[in-house]
PDB file of N, CA and C in Angstrom:
ATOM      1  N   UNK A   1      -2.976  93.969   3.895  1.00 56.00           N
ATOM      2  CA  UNK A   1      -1.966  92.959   4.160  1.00 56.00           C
ATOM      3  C   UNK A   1      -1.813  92.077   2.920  1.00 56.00           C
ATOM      4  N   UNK A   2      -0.413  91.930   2.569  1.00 68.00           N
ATOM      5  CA  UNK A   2      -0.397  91.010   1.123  1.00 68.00           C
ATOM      6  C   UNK A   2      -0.239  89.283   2.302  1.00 68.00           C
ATOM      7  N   UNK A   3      -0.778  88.642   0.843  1.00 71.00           N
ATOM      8  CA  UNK A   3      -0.681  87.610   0.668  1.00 71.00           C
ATOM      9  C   UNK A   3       0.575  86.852   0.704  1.00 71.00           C
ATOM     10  N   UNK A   4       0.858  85.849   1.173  1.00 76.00           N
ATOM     11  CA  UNK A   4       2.388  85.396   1.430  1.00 76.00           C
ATOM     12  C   UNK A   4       2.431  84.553   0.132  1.00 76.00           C
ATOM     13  N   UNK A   5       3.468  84.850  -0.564  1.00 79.00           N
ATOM     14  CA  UNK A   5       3.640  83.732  -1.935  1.00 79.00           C
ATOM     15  C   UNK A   5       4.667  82.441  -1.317  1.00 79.00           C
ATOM     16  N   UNK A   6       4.679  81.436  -1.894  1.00 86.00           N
ATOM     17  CA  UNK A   6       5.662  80.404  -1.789  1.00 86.00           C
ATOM     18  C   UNK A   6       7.044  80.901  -2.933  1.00 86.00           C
ATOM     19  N   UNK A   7       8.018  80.894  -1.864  1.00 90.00           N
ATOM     20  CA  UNK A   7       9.707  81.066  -3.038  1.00 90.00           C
ATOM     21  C   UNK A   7      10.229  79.798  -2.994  1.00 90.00           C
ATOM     22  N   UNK A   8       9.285  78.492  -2.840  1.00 94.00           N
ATOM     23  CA  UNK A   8       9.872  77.175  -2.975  1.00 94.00           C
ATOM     24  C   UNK A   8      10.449  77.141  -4.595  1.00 94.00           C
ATOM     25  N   UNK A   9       9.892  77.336  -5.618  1.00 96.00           N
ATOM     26  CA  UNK A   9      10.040  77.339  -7.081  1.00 96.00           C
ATOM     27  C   UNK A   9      11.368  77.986  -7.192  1.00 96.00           C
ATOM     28  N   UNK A  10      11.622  79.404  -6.097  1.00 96.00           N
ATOM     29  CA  UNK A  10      12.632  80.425  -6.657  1.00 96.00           C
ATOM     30  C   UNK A  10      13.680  80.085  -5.706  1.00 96.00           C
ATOM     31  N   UNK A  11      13.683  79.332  -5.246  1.00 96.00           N
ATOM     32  CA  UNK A  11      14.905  78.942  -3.969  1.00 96.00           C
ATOM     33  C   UNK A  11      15.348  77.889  -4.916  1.00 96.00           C
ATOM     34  N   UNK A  12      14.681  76.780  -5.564  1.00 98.00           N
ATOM     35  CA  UNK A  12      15.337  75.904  -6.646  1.00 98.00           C
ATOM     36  C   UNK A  12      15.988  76.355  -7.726  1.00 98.00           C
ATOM     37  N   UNK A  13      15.115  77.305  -8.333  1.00 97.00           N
ATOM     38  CA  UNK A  13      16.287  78.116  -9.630  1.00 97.00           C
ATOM     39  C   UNK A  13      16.896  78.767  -9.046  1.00 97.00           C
ATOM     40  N   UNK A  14      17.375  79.340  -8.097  1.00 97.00           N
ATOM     41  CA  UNK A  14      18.603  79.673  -7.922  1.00 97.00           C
ATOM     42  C   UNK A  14      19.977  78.736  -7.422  1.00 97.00           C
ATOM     43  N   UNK A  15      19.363  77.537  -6.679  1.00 98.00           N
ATOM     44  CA  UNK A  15      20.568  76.760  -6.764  1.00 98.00           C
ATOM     45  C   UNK A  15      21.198  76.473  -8.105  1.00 98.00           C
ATOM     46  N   UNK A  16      19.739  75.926  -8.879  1.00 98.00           N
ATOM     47  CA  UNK A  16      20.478  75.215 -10.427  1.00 98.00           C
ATOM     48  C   UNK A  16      20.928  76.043 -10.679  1.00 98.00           C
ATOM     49  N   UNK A  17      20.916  77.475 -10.823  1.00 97.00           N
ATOM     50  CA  UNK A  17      21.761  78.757 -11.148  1.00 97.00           C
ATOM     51  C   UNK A  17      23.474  78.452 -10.658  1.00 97.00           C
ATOM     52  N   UNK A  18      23.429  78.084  -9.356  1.00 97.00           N
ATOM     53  CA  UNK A  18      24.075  77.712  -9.022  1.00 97.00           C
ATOM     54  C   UNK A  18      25.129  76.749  -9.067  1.00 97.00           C
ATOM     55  N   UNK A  19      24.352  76.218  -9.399  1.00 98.00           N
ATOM     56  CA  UNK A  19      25.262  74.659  -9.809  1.00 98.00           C
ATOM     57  C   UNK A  19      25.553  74.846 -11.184  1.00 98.00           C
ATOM     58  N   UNK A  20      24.810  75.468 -11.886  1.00 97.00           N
ATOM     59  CA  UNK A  20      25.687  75.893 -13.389  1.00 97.00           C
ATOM     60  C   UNK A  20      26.628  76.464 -13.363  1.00 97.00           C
ATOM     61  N   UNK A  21      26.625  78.081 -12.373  1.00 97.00           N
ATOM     62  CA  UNK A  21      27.991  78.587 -12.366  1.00 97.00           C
ATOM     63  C   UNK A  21      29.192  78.245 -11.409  1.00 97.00           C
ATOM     64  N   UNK A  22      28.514  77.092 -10.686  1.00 97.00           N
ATOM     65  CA  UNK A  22      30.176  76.448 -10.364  1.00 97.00           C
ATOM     66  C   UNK A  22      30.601  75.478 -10.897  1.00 97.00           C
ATOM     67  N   UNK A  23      29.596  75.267 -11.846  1.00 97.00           N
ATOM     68  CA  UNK A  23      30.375  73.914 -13.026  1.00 97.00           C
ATOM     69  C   UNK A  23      30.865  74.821 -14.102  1.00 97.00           C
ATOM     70  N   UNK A  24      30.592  75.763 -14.587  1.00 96.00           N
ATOM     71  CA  UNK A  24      31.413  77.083 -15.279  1.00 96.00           C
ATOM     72  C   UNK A  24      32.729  77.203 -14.997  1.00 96.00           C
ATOM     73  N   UNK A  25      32.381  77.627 -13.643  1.00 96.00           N
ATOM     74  CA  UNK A  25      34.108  77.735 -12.796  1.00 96.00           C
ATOM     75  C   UNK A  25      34.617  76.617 -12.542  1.00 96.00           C
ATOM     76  N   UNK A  26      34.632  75.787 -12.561  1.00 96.00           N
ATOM     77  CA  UNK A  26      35.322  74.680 -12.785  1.00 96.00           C
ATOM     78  C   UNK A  26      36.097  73.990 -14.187  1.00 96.00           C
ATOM     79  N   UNK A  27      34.944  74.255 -15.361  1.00 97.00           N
ATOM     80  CA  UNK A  27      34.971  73.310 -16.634  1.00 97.00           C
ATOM     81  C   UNK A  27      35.105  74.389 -17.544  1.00 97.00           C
ATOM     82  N   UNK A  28      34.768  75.791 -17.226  1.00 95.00           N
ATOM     83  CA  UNK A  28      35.059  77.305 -18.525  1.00 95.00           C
ATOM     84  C   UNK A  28      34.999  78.413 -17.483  1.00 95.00           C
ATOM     85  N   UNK A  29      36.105  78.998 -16.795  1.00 95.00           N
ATOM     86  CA  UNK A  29      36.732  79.911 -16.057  1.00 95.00           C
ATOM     87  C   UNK A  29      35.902  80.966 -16.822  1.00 95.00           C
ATOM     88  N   UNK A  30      36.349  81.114 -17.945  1.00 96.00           N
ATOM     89  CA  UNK A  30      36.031  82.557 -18.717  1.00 96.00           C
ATOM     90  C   UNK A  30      34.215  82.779 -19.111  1.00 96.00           C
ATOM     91  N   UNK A  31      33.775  81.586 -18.527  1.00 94.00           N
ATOM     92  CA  UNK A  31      32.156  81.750 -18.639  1.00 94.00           C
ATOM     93  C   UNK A  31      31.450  82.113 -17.363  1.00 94.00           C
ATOM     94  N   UNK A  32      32.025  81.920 -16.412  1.00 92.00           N
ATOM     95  CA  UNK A  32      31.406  81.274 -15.119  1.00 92.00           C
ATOM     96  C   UNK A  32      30.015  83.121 -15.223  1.00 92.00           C
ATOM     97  N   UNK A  33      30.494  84.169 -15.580  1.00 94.00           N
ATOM     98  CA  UNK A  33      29.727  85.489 -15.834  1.00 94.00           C
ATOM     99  C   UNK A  33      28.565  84.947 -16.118  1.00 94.00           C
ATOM    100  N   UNK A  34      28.355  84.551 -17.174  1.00 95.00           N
ATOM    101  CA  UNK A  34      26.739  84.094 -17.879  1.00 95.00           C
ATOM    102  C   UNK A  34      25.815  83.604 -16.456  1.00 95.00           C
ATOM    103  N   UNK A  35      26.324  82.854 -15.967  1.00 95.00           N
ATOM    104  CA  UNK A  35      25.178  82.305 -14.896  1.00 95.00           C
ATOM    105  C   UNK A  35      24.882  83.447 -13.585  1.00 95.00           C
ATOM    106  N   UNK A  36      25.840  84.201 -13.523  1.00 96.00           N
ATOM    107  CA  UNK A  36      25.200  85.150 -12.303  1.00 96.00           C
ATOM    108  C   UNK A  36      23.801  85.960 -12.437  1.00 96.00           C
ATOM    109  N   UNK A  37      23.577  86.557 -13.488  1.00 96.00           N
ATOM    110  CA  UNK A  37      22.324  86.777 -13.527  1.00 96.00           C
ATOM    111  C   UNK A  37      21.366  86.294 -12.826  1.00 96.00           C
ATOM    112  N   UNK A  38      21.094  85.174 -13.816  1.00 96.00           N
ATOM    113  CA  UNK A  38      19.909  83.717 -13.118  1.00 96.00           C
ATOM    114  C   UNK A  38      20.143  83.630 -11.622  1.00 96.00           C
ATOM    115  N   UNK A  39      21.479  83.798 -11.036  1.00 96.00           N
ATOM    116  CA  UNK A  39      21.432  83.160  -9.735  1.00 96.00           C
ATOM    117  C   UNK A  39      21.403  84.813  -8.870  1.00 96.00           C
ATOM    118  N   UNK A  40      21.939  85.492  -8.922  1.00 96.00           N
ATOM    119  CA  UNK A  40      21.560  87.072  -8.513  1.00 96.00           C
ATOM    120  C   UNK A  40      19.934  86.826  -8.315  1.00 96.00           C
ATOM    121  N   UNK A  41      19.389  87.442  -9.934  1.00 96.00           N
ATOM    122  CA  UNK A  41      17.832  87.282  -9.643  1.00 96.00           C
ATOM    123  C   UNK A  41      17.096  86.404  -8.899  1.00 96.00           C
ATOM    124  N   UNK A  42      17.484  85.318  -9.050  1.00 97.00           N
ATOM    125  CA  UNK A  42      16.627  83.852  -8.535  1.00 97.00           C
ATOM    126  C   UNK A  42      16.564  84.557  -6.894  1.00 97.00           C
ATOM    127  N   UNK A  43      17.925  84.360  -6.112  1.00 97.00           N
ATOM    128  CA  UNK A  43      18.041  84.761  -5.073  1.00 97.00           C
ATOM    129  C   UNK A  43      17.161  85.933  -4.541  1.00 97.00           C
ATOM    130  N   UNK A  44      17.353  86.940  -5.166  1.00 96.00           N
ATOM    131  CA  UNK A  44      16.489  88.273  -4.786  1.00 96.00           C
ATOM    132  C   UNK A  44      15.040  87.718  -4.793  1.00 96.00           C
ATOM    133  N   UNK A  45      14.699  86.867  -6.147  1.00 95.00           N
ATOM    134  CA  UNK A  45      13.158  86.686  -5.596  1.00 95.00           C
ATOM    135  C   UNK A  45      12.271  85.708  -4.242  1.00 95.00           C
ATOM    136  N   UNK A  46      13.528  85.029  -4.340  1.00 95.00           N
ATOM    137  CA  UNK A  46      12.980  83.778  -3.151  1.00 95.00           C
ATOM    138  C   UNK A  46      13.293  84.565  -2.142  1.00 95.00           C
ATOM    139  N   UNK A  47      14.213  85.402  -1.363  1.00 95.00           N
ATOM    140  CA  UNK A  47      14.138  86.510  -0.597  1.00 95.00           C
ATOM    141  C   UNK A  47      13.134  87.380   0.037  1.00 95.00           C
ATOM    142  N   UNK A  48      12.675  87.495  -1.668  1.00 93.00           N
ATOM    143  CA  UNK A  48      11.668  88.600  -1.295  1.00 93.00           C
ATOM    144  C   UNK A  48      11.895  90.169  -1.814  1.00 93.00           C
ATOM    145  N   UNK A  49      13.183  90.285  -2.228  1.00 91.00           N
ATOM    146  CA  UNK A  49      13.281  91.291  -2.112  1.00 91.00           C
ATOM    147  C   UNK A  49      13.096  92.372  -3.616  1.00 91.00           C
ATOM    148  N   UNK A  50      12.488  91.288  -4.145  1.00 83.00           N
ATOM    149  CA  UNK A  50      11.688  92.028  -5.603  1.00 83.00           C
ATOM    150  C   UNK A  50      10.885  91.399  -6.219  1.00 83.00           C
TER     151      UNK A  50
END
């Protein structure tokens, strides 16, 4: 049986992920790309699902 980790850390970087790429889309349309990464990944890890 694994050990349960805390995704408190990874539930936060993915908002700020967040909040970068909707201040992207707001303030540089043609950037808002760059931040999905960070917020894709972030998400998947606080999930769980990698």
């Amino acid at each position: 049986m694994e050990a349960r980790q805390s995704t408190g850390k990874y539930w936060f970087l993915c908002f700020m992920w967040l909040a970068i790429m909707i201040a992207l889309l707001i303030f540089y349309r043609q950037w808002f790309w760059l931040a999905l990464p960070g917020t894709c990944t972030y998400f998947a890890k606080a999930m769980n699902i990698m």
